[in-house]
Amino acid sequence: MIFRIIFYFGLSLCMVFGDALDDKIQNLIGMQSYNVNRNFIDRIFQNKNDFYTDGRIDIQKLMATLKDNGLLVLKFKEPAELNVAFVSQTTPIFLTRSINSTLSSMGYSYFAVSKAEYIDGIAKITFSFSTEHALDPSIVINELLKRGYFFTDIKRNSIYDWEYDIELIDPKLANAREISSADGIIDVRDVSGEYWFSTQDSGNIAIKAKTSSWHPRIILYDKNLQIINLINQTTPTNKITFSLLDGVRFIMISDTQNPAIIKNGIQIQFETSE
């Protein structure tokens, strides 16, 4: 009797998993393609449980499998407007910055935010641009993984309209260098004159510029790029020391008058609180 209960429970679970996976495949490749390639799809996904992790569809594995087997059609018949929405439990400014850097790293130069929403702590940003194909989900996934995101779902409303549901696990900025007390004194140079750092500790920061004409402008952000503190100094100097409060995750260092003043580099040293 117990064996029979376990058997039917396992069978029903497989049916639920199978239905959900089939629905997602249909959504991602379109019903017409799904029907044409049904036998091929059944062979590829015969072990449906392999495409689940902790009870959820493994979106990254699913997208890679569809792409590797030629089932994911992304190219348009002609250039058209593509709309891609990203949804995550973070602030619009952090999500926008993450997607901007992701699209830039993928080679896209011309895109715009066509819609932005922020409701109950959830940001939804829609990007629009003219292109000949939809974004490659596998590349988007890999790029956003580097920025601390985990993918929960991808929805295809049409080949021209997509939505990515992502969860921010470990906030990262592509251009922010991680610093810790173990690094000692770090020499960095950026021709933009704008330096970004990240840390997960509290402590003291000492910065030294390679010029005595520096007017320090330092912005301290939390993990969602909300400003915690702003330091603006009008008197020129070549060094400054300040303390990091709890909750500071990102640090931006520049000059109040002209960022180019420190384009030749700075030295930074971070000491954690005892």
PDB file of C-alpha atoms in Angstrom:
ATOM      1  CA  MET A   1       0.000   0.000   0.000  1.00  0.00           C
ATOM      2  CA  ILE A   2       2.774   2.430   0.950  1.00  0.00           C
ATOM      3  CA  PHE A   3       4.681   1.544  -2.229  1.00  0.00           C
ATOM      4  CA  ARG A   4       1.577   2.241  -4.309  1.00  0.00           C
ATOM      5  CA  ILE A   5       1.091   5.656  -2.679  1.00  0.00           C
ATOM      6  CA  ILE A   6       4.720   6.579  -3.289  1.00  0.00           C
ATOM      7  CA  PHE A   7       4.473   5.376  -6.895  1.00  0.00           C
ATOM      8  CA  TYR A   8       1.394   7.458  -7.681  1.00  0.00           C
ATOM      9  CA  PHE A   9       2.816  10.489  -5.889  1.00  0.00           C
ATOM     10  CA  GLY A  10       5.997  10.258  -7.950  1.00  0.00           C
ATOM     11  CA  LEU A  11       3.977   9.787 -11.137  1.00  0.00           C
ATOM     12  CA  SER A  12       1.790  12.812 -10.421  1.00  0.00           C
ATOM     13  CA  LEU A  13       4.866  14.901  -9.592  1.00  0.00           C
ATOM     14  CA  CYS A  14       6.480  13.973 -12.908  1.00  0.00           C
ATOM     15  CA  MET A  15       3.270  14.929 -14.718  1.00  0.00           C
ATOM     16  CA  VAL A  16       3.229  18.335 -13.000  1.00  0.00           C
ATOM     17  CA  PHE A  17       6.896  18.925 -13.841  1.00  0.00           C
ATOM     18  CA  GLY A  18       6.321  17.758 -17.392  1.00  0.00           C
ATOM     19  CA  ASP A  19       3.325  20.029 -17.942  1.00  0.00           C
ATOM     20  CA  ALA A  20       5.163  23.074 -16.559  1.00  0.00           C
ATOM     21  CA  LEU A  21       8.261  22.392 -18.658  1.00  0.00           C
ATOM     22  CA  ASP A  22       6.201  21.818 -21.809  1.00  0.00           C
ATOM     23  CA  ASP A  23       4.318  25.067 -21.197  1.00  0.00           C
ATOM     24  CA  LYS A  24       7.580  26.963 -20.804  1.00  0.00           C
ATOM     25  CA  ILE A  25       9.071  25.452 -23.969  1.00  0.00           C
ATOM     26  CA  GLN A  26       5.923  26.373 -25.905  1.00  0.00           C
ATOM     27  CA  ASN A  27       6.169  29.920 -24.591  1.00  0.00           C
ATOM     28  CA  LEU A  28       9.842  30.325 -25.489  1.00  0.00           C
ATOM     29  CA  ILE A  29       9.812  28.895 -29.018  1.00  0.00           C
ATOM     30  CA  GLY A  30       6.192  29.535 -30.023  1.00  0.00           C
ATOM     31  CA  MET A  31       3.343  27.083 -30.483  1.00  0.00           C
ATOM     32  CA  GLN A  32       3.922  26.606 -34.216  1.00  0.00           C
ATOM     33  CA  SER A  33       7.562  25.626 -33.756  1.00  0.00           C
ATOM     34  CA  TYR A  34       6.617  23.424 -30.806  1.00  0.00           C
ATOM     35  CA  ASN A  35       4.064  21.475 -32.852  1.00  0.00           C
ATOM     36  CA  VAL A  36       6.397  21.067 -35.833  1.00  0.00           C
ATOM     37  CA  ASN A  37       9.262  19.821 -33.646  1.00  0.00           C
ATOM     38  CA  ARG A  38       7.207  17.925 -31.071  1.00  0.00           C
ATOM     39  CA  ASN A  39       8.881  14.521 -31.543  1.00  0.00           C
ATOM     40  CA  PHE A  40      12.352  16.065 -31.487  1.00  0.00           C
ATOM     41  CA  ILE A  41      11.491  18.029 -28.335  1.00  0.00           C
ATOM     42  CA  ASP A  42      10.141  14.915 -26.621  1.00  0.00           C
ATOM     43  CA  ARG A  43      13.460  13.142 -27.229  1.00  0.00           C
ATOM     44  CA  ILE A  44      15.579  16.046 -25.998  1.00  0.00           C
ATOM     45  CA  PHE A  45      13.508  16.548 -22.862  1.00  0.00           C
ATOM     46  CA  GLN A  46      12.603  12.951 -22.100  1.00  0.00           C
ATOM     47  CA  ASN A  47      14.236  13.286 -18.656  1.00  0.00           C
ATOM     48  CA  LYS A  48      12.220  16.302 -17.576  1.00  0.00           C
ATOM     49  CA  ASN A  49      13.366  16.198 -13.965  1.00  0.00           C
ATOM     50  CA  ASP A  50      16.887  17.027 -15.175  1.00  0.00           C
ATOM     51  CA  PHE A  51      15.636  20.511 -16.023  1.00  0.00           C
ATOM     52  CA  TYR A  52      14.477  21.314 -12.504  1.00  0.00           C
ATOM     53  CA  THR A  53      16.447  22.622  -9.553  1.00  0.00           C
ATOM     54  CA  ASP A  54      14.808  22.823  -6.138  1.00  0.00           C
ATOM     55  CA  GLY A  55      11.397  22.391  -7.711  1.00  0.00           C
ATOM     56  CA  ARG A  56      11.847  25.231 -10.221  1.00  0.00           C
ATOM     57  CA  ILE A  57      12.657  25.110 -13.916  1.00  0.00           C
ATOM     58  CA  ASP A  58      16.374  25.639 -14.479  1.00  0.00           C
ATOM     59  CA  ILE A  59      16.004  28.510 -16.934  1.00  0.00           C
ATOM     60  CA  GLN A  60      19.708  28.673 -17.763  1.00  0.00           C
ATOM     61  CA  LYS A  61      19.889  24.971 -18.638  1.00  0.00           C
ATOM     62  CA  LEU A  62      16.616  25.098 -20.560  1.00  0.00           C
ATOM     63  CA  MET A  63      17.677  28.078 -22.678  1.00  0.00           C
ATOM     64  CA  ALA A  64      21.069  26.532 -23.413  1.00  0.00           C
ATOM     65  CA  THR A  65      19.435  23.261 -24.498  1.00  0.00           C
ATOM     66  CA  LEU A  66      16.953  25.008 -26.787  1.00  0.00           C
ATOM     67  CA  LYS A  67      19.721  27.088 -28.326  1.00  0.00           C
ATOM     68  CA  ASP A  68      22.153  24.183 -28.798  1.00  0.00           C
ATOM     69  CA  ASN A  69      19.461  22.189 -30.598  1.00  0.00           C
ATOM     70  CA  GLY A  70      18.462  24.999 -32.940  1.00  0.00           C
ATOM     71  CA  LEU A  71      15.007  25.450 -31.443  1.00  0.00           C
ATOM     72  CA  LEU A  72      15.426  29.020 -30.215  1.00  0.00           C
ATOM     73  CA  VAL A  73      14.757  31.368 -33.128  1.00  0.00           C
ATOM     74  CA  LEU A  74      15.851  34.932 -32.378  1.00  0.00           C
ATOM     75  CA  LYS A  75      16.381  36.519 -35.798  1.00  0.00           C
ATOM     76  CA  PHE A  76      13.700  38.818 -37.231  1.00  0.00           C
ATOM     77  CA  LYS A  77      12.600  38.796 -40.872  1.00  0.00           C
ATOM     78  CA  GLU A  78      13.573  42.462 -40.995  1.00  0.00           C
ATOM     79  CA  PRO A  79      14.802  45.117 -38.539  1.00  0.00           C
ATOM     80  CA  ALA A  80      12.167  45.922 -35.933  1.00  0.00           C
ATOM     81  CA  GLU A  81      11.719  47.396 -32.457  1.00  0.00           C
ATOM     82  CA  LEU A  82      12.567  45.017 -29.637  1.00  0.00           C
ATOM     83  CA  ASN A  83      11.126  45.512 -26.148  1.00  0.00           C
ATOM     84  CA  VAL A  84      12.750  43.716 -23.229  1.00  0.00           C
ATOM     85  CA  ALA A  85      11.523  44.135 -19.651  1.00  0.00           C
ATOM     86  CA  PHE A  86      13.603  43.239 -16.596  1.00  0.00           C
ATOM     87  CA  VAL A  87      11.903  42.711 -13.235  1.00  0.00           C
ATOM     88  CA  SER A  88      13.746  42.488  -9.908  1.00  0.00           C
ATOM     89  CA  GLN A  89      13.413  43.291  -6.194  1.00  0.00           C
ATOM     90  CA  THR A  90      15.834  46.217  -6.261  1.00  0.00           C
ATOM     91  CA  THR A  91      15.743  49.924  -7.023  1.00  0.00           C
ATOM     92  CA  PRO A  92      15.193  51.193 -10.576  1.00  0.00           C
ATOM     93  CA  ILE A  93      18.571  52.952 -10.567  1.00  0.00           C
ATOM     94  CA  PHE A  94      20.498  49.784  -9.685  1.00  0.00           C
ATOM     95  CA  LEU A  95      18.556  47.618 -12.137  1.00  0.00           C
ATOM     96  CA  THR A  96      18.969  50.190 -14.911  1.00  0.00           C
ATOM     97  CA  ARG A  97      22.701  50.430 -14.320  1.00  0.00           C
ATOM     98  CA  SER A  98      23.018  46.627 -14.351  1.00  0.00           C
ATOM     99  CA  ILE A  99      21.141  46.289 -17.639  1.00  0.00           C
ATOM    100  CA  ASN A 100      22.952  49.228 -19.232  1.00  0.00           C
ATOM    101  CA  SER A 101      26.319  47.613 -18.583  1.00  0.00           C
ATOM    102  CA  THR A 102      25.001  44.206 -19.695  1.00  0.00           C
ATOM    103  CA  LEU A 103      23.737  45.524 -23.029  1.00  0.00           C
ATOM    104  CA  SER A 104      26.940  47.492 -23.569  1.00  0.00           C
ATOM    105  CA  SER A 105      29.035  44.390 -22.940  1.00  0.00           C
ATOM    106  CA  MET A 106      26.903  42.577 -25.542  1.00  0.00           C
ATOM    107  CA  GLY A 107      27.774  45.226 -28.127  1.00  0.00           C
ATOM    108  CA  TYR A 108      24.592  47.305 -28.030  1.00  0.00           C
ATOM    109  CA  SER A 109      25.181  51.058 -28.161  1.00  0.00           C
ATOM    110  CA  TYR A 110      21.767  52.498 -28.916  1.00  0.00           C
ATOM    111  CA  PHE A 111      18.929  51.628 -26.578  1.00  0.00           C
ATOM    112  CA  ALA A 112      16.519  53.535 -24.383  1.00  0.00           C
ATOM    113  CA  VAL A 113      14.362  53.018 -21.326  1.00  0.00           C
ATOM    114  CA  SER A 114      10.801  53.133 -22.665  1.00  0.00           C
ATOM    115  CA  LYS A 115       9.050  52.380 -19.379  1.00  0.00           C
ATOM    116  CA  ALA A 116       9.960  52.247 -15.694  1.00  0.00           C
ATOM    117  CA  GLU A 117       7.874  51.081 -12.741  1.00  0.00           C
ATOM    118  CA  TYR A 118       8.606  50.699  -9.039  1.00  0.00           C
ATOM    119  CA  ILE A 119       5.855  49.114  -6.953  1.00  0.00           C
ATOM    120  CA  ASP A 120       6.201  47.541  -3.491  1.00  0.00           C
ATOM    121  CA  GLY A 121       9.982  47.253  -3.778  1.00  0.00           C
ATOM    122  CA  ILE A 122       9.864  45.634  -7.228  1.00  0.00           C
ATOM    123  CA  ALA A 123      11.442  47.465 -10.166  1.00  0.00           C
ATOM    124  CA  LYS A 124      10.395  46.812 -13.752  1.00  0.00           C
ATOM    125  CA  ILE A 125      12.428  48.507 -16.466  1.00  0.00           C
ATOM    126  CA  THR A 126      11.629  48.106 -20.169  1.00  0.00           C
ATOM    127  CA  PHE A 127      14.377  48.707 -22.719  1.00  0.00           C
ATOM    128  CA  SER A 128      13.579  49.362 -26.376  1.00  0.00           C
ATOM    129  CA  PHE A 129      15.832  49.431 -29.404  1.00  0.00           C
ATOM    130  CA  SER A 130      15.852  48.751 -33.124  1.00  0.00           C
ATOM    131  CA  THR A 131      17.591  45.520 -34.048  1.00  0.00           C
ATOM    132  CA  GLU A 132      17.504  42.499 -36.345  1.00  0.00           C
ATOM    133  CA  HIS A 133      17.144  39.880 -33.636  1.00  0.00           C
ATOM    134  CA  ALA A 134      16.052  39.316 -30.055  1.00  0.00           C
ATOM    135  CA  LEU A 135      18.622  39.210 -27.271  1.00  0.00           C
ATOM    136  CA  ASP A 136      20.374  35.880 -26.837  1.00  0.00           C
ATOM    137  CA  PRO A 137      19.003  34.737 -23.451  1.00  0.00           C
ATOM    138  CA  SER A 138      22.065  32.584 -22.735  1.00  0.00           C
ATOM    139  CA  ILE A 139      24.370  35.592 -23.049  1.00  0.00           C
ATOM    140  CA  VAL A 140      22.033  37.800 -21.000  1.00  0.00           C
ATOM    141  CA  ILE A 141      21.948  35.157 -18.275  1.00  0.00           C
ATOM    142  CA  ASN A 142      25.740  34.821 -18.166  1.00  0.00           C
ATOM    143  CA  GLU A 143      26.292  38.583 -18.077  1.00  0.00           C
ATOM    144  CA  LEU A 144      23.778  39.159 -15.291  1.00  0.00           C
ATOM    145  CA  LEU A 145      25.157  36.257 -13.272  1.00  0.00           C
ATOM    146  CA  LYS A 146      28.419  38.246 -13.194  1.00  0.00           C
ATOM    147  CA  ARG A 147      26.461  41.134 -11.718  1.00  0.00           C
ATOM    148  CA  GLY A 148      24.977  39.080  -8.905  1.00  0.00           C
ATOM    149  CA  TYR A 149      21.595  38.141 -10.377  1.00  0.00           C
ATOM    150  CA  PHE A 150      19.807  34.778 -10.394  1.00  0.00           C
ATOM    151  CA  PHE A 151      17.232  34.019 -13.074  1.00  0.00           C
ATOM    152  CA  THR A 152      13.784  32.861 -11.995  1.00  0.00           C
ATOM    153  CA  ASP A 153      11.906  33.071 -15.301  1.00  0.00           C
ATOM    154  CA  ILE A 154      11.939  34.269 -18.901  1.00  0.00           C
ATOM    155  CA  LYS A 155       8.695  35.031 -20.733  1.00  0.00           C
ATOM    156  CA  ARG A 156       8.298  35.447 -24.473  1.00  0.00           C
ATOM    157  CA  ASN A 157       5.207  37.526 -25.230  1.00  0.00           C
ATOM    158  CA  SER A 158       6.273  37.587 -28.876  1.00  0.00           C
ATOM    159  CA  ILE A 159       9.592  37.423 -30.683  1.00  0.00           C
ATOM    160  CA  TYR A 160       9.665  41.226 -30.321  1.00  0.00           C
ATOM    161  CA  ASP A 161       8.639  41.363 -26.656  1.00  0.00           C
ATOM    162  CA  TRP A 162      10.390  39.544 -23.770  1.00  0.00           C
ATOM    163  CA  GLU A 163      10.398  39.702 -19.979  1.00  0.00           C
ATOM    164  CA  TYR A 164      13.186  38.545 -17.665  1.00  0.00           C
ATOM    165  CA  ASP A 165      12.395  37.911 -13.997  1.00  0.00           C
ATOM    166  CA  ILE A 166      15.616  38.077 -12.017  1.00  0.00           C
ATOM    167  CA  GLU A 167      16.552  37.975  -8.355  1.00  0.00           C
ATOM    168  CA  LEU A 168      19.388  40.100  -6.993  1.00  0.00           C
ATOM    169  CA  ILE A 169      21.452  37.819  -4.763  1.00  0.00           C
ATOM    170  CA  ASP A 170      24.836  39.540  -4.508  1.00  0.00           C
ATOM    171  CA  PRO A 171      24.791  43.160  -5.775  1.00  0.00           C
ATOM    172  CA  LYS A 172      27.747  43.924  -8.039  1.00  0.00           C
ATOM    173  CA  LEU A 173      28.714  46.711 -10.413  1.00  0.00           C
ATOM    174  CA  ALA A 174      30.736  45.763 -13.468  1.00  0.00           C
ATOM    175  CA  ASN A 175      33.163  48.660 -13.044  1.00  0.00           C
ATOM    176  CA  ALA A 176      33.484  48.512  -9.237  1.00  0.00           C
ATOM    177  CA  ARG A 177      36.642  47.001  -7.790  1.00  0.00           C
ATOM    178  CA  GLU A 178      36.251  44.958  -4.606  1.00  0.00           C
ATOM    179  CA  ILE A 179      38.510  46.204  -1.805  1.00  0.00           C
ATOM    180  CA  SER A 180      39.400  44.808   1.600  1.00  0.00           C
ATOM    181  CA  SER A 181      41.953  45.408   4.330  1.00  0.00           C
ATOM    182  CA  ALA A 182      44.032  42.528   2.961  1.00  0.00           C
ATOM    183  CA  ASP A 183      44.801  44.534  -0.187  1.00  0.00           C
ATOM    184  CA  GLY A 184      47.015  47.092   1.527  1.00  0.00           C
ATOM    185  CA  ILE A 185      47.630  50.196  -0.585  1.00  0.00           C
ATOM    186  CA  ILE A 186      46.119  49.957  -4.072  1.00  0.00           C
ATOM    187  CA  ASP A 187      47.187  52.101  -7.030  1.00  0.00           C
ATOM    188  CA  VAL A 188      44.409  52.631  -9.571  1.00  0.00           C
ATOM    189  CA  ARG A 189      44.073  54.778 -12.677  1.00  0.00           C
ATOM    190  CA  ASP A 190      41.030  55.652 -14.757  1.00  0.00           C
ATOM    191  CA  VAL A 191      41.109  58.243 -17.536  1.00  0.00           C
ATOM    192  CA  SER A 192      37.490  59.161 -16.763  1.00  0.00           C
ATOM    193  CA  GLY A 193      38.563  60.419 -13.345  1.00  0.00           C
ATOM    194  CA  GLU A 194      35.712  58.456 -11.759  1.00  0.00           C
ATOM    195  CA  TYR A 195      36.597  55.497  -9.556  1.00  0.00           C
ATOM    196  CA  TRP A 196      34.181  52.861  -8.278  1.00  0.00           C
ATOM    197  CA  PHE A 197      34.832  50.432  -5.441  1.00  0.00           C
ATOM    198  CA  SER A 198      32.757  47.895  -3.545  1.00  0.00           C
ATOM    199  CA  THR A 199      33.085  46.443  -0.065  1.00  0.00           C
ATOM    200  CA  GLN A 200      31.042  44.431   2.394  1.00  0.00           C
ATOM    201  CA  ASP A 201      32.882  45.666   5.493  1.00  0.00           C
ATOM    202  CA  SER A 202      32.868  48.802   7.604  1.00  0.00           C
ATOM    203  CA  GLY A 203      36.097  50.607   8.387  1.00  0.00           C
ATOM    204  CA  ASN A 204      38.290  53.543   7.400  1.00  0.00           C
ATOM    205  CA  ILE A 205      39.291  54.635   3.906  1.00  0.00           C
ATOM    206  CA  ALA A 206      42.405  56.680   3.110  1.00  0.00           C
ATOM    207  CA  ILE A 207      42.726  58.124  -0.403  1.00  0.00           C
ATOM    208  CA  LYS A 208      45.696  59.951  -1.891  1.00  0.00           C
ATOM    209  CA  ALA A 209      45.603  61.686  -5.280  1.00  0.00           C
ATOM    210  CA  LYS A 210      48.617  62.300  -7.506  1.00  0.00           C
ATOM    211  CA  THR A 211      47.876  66.009  -7.471  1.00  0.00           C
ATOM    212  CA  SER A 212      47.374  68.639  -4.776  1.00  0.00           C
ATOM    213  CA  SER A 213      44.553  70.234  -6.810  1.00  0.00           C
ATOM    214  CA  TRP A 214      41.998  67.564  -5.972  1.00  0.00           C
ATOM    215  CA  HIS A 215      38.591  68.656  -4.648  1.00  0.00           C
ATOM    216  CA  PRO A 216      37.249  65.357  -3.255  1.00  0.00           C
ATOM    217  CA  ARG A 217      33.772  64.257  -4.256  1.00  0.00           C
ATOM    218  CA  ILE A 218      32.906  60.937  -2.633  1.00  0.00           C
ATOM    219  CA  ILE A 219      29.508  59.261  -2.708  1.00  0.00           C
ATOM    220  CA  LEU A 220      28.718  56.298  -0.482  1.00  0.00           C
ATOM    221  CA  TYR A 221      25.913  53.992  -1.636  1.00  0.00           C
ATOM    222  CA  ASP A 222      24.074  51.034  -0.178  1.00  0.00           C
ATOM    223  CA  LYS A 223      23.588  47.747  -2.051  1.00  0.00           C
ATOM    224  CA  ASN A 224      20.715  49.243  -4.079  1.00  0.00           C
ATOM    225  CA  LEU A 225      22.660  52.376  -5.065  1.00  0.00           C
ATOM    226  CA  GLN A 226      20.749  54.547  -2.641  1.00  0.00           C
ATOM    227  CA  ILE A 227      22.979  57.352  -1.359  1.00  0.00           C
ATOM    228  CA  ILE A 228      23.993  56.943   2.288  1.00  0.00           C
ATOM    229  CA  ASN A 229      26.451  59.824   2.501  1.00  0.00           C
ATOM    230  CA  LEU A 230      27.975  62.479   0.262  1.00  0.00           C
ATOM    231  CA  ILE A 231      31.359  64.114   0.821  1.00  0.00           C
ATOM    232  CA  ASN A 232      32.127  67.298  -1.134  1.00  0.00           C
ATOM    233  CA  GLN A 233      35.273  69.269  -0.318  1.00  0.00           C
ATOM    234  CA  THR A 234      35.841  72.678  -1.898  1.00  0.00           C
ATOM    235  CA  THR A 235      39.365  73.146  -0.525  1.00  0.00           C
ATOM    236  CA  PRO A 236      42.010  71.518  -2.759  1.00  0.00           C
ATOM    237  CA  THR A 237      44.059  68.698  -1.248  1.00  0.00           C
ATOM    238  CA  ASN A 238      45.843  65.515  -2.238  1.00  0.00           C
ATOM    239  CA  LYS A 239      44.464  63.218   0.444  1.00  0.00           C
ATOM    240  CA  ILE A 240      41.411  62.472   2.525  1.00  0.00           C
ATOM    241  CA  THR A 241      40.405  59.946   5.185  1.00  0.00           C
ATOM    242  CA  PHE A 242      36.866  58.999   6.162  1.00  0.00           C
ATOM    243  CA  SER A 243      34.900  56.233   7.854  1.00  0.00           C
ATOM    244  CA  LEU A 244      32.442  53.850   6.244  1.00  0.00           C
ATOM    245  CA  LEU A 245      29.127  53.406   8.001  1.00  0.00           C
ATOM    246  CA  ASP A 246      27.381  50.063   8.194  1.00  0.00           C
ATOM    247  CA  GLY A 247      25.387  49.416   5.052  1.00  0.00           C
ATOM    248  CA  VAL A 248      27.824  51.038   2.625  1.00  0.00           C
ATOM    249  CA  ARG A 249      28.379  48.741  -0.340  1.00  0.00           C
ATOM    250  CA  PHE A 250      29.656  50.976  -3.144  1.00  0.00           C
ATOM    251  CA  ILE A 251      31.994  53.969  -3.185  1.00  0.00           C
ATOM    252  CA  MET A 252      32.379  56.490  -6.009  1.00  0.00           C
ATOM    253  CA  ILE A 253      35.408  58.802  -5.965  1.00  0.00           C
ATOM    254  CA  SER A 254      35.814  61.806  -8.255  1.00  0.00           C
ATOM    255  CA  ASP A 255      36.405  65.583  -8.200  1.00  0.00           C
ATOM    256  CA  THR A 256      33.752  68.208  -7.423  1.00  0.00           C
ATOM    257  CA  GLN A 257      34.902  70.504 -10.240  1.00  0.00           C
ATOM    258  CA  ASN A 258      36.488  68.334 -12.921  1.00  0.00           C
ATOM    259  CA  PRO A 259      36.930  64.535 -12.790  1.00  0.00           C
ATOM    260  CA  ALA A 260      39.886  64.779 -15.172  1.00  0.00           C
ATOM    261  CA  ILE A 261      41.944  66.261 -12.331  1.00  0.00           C
ATOM    262  CA  ILE A 262      42.491  62.763 -10.909  1.00  0.00           C
ATOM    263  CA  LYS A 263      42.599  60.851 -14.196  1.00  0.00           C
ATOM    264  CA  ASN A 264      46.270  60.025 -13.616  1.00  0.00           C
ATOM    265  CA  GLY A 265      45.418  57.869 -10.660  1.00  0.00           C
ATOM    266  CA  ILE A 266      44.818  57.583  -6.933  1.00  0.00           C
ATOM    267  CA  GLN A 267      45.982  55.413  -4.066  1.00  0.00           C
ATOM    268  CA  ILE A 268      43.389  53.860  -1.784  1.00  0.00           C
ATOM    269  CA  GLN A 269      43.786  51.930   1.452  1.00  0.00           C
ATOM    270  CA  PHE A 270      40.989  50.258   3.370  1.00  0.00           C
ATOM    271  CA  GLU A 271      41.200  49.258   7.024  1.00  0.00           C
ATOM    272  CA  THR A 272      38.329  47.329   8.602  1.00  0.00           C
ATOM    273  CA  SER A 273      36.961  48.269  11.999  1.00  0.00           C
ATOM    274  CA  GLU A 274      38.179  46.176  14.923  1.00  0.00           C
TER     275      GLU A 274
END
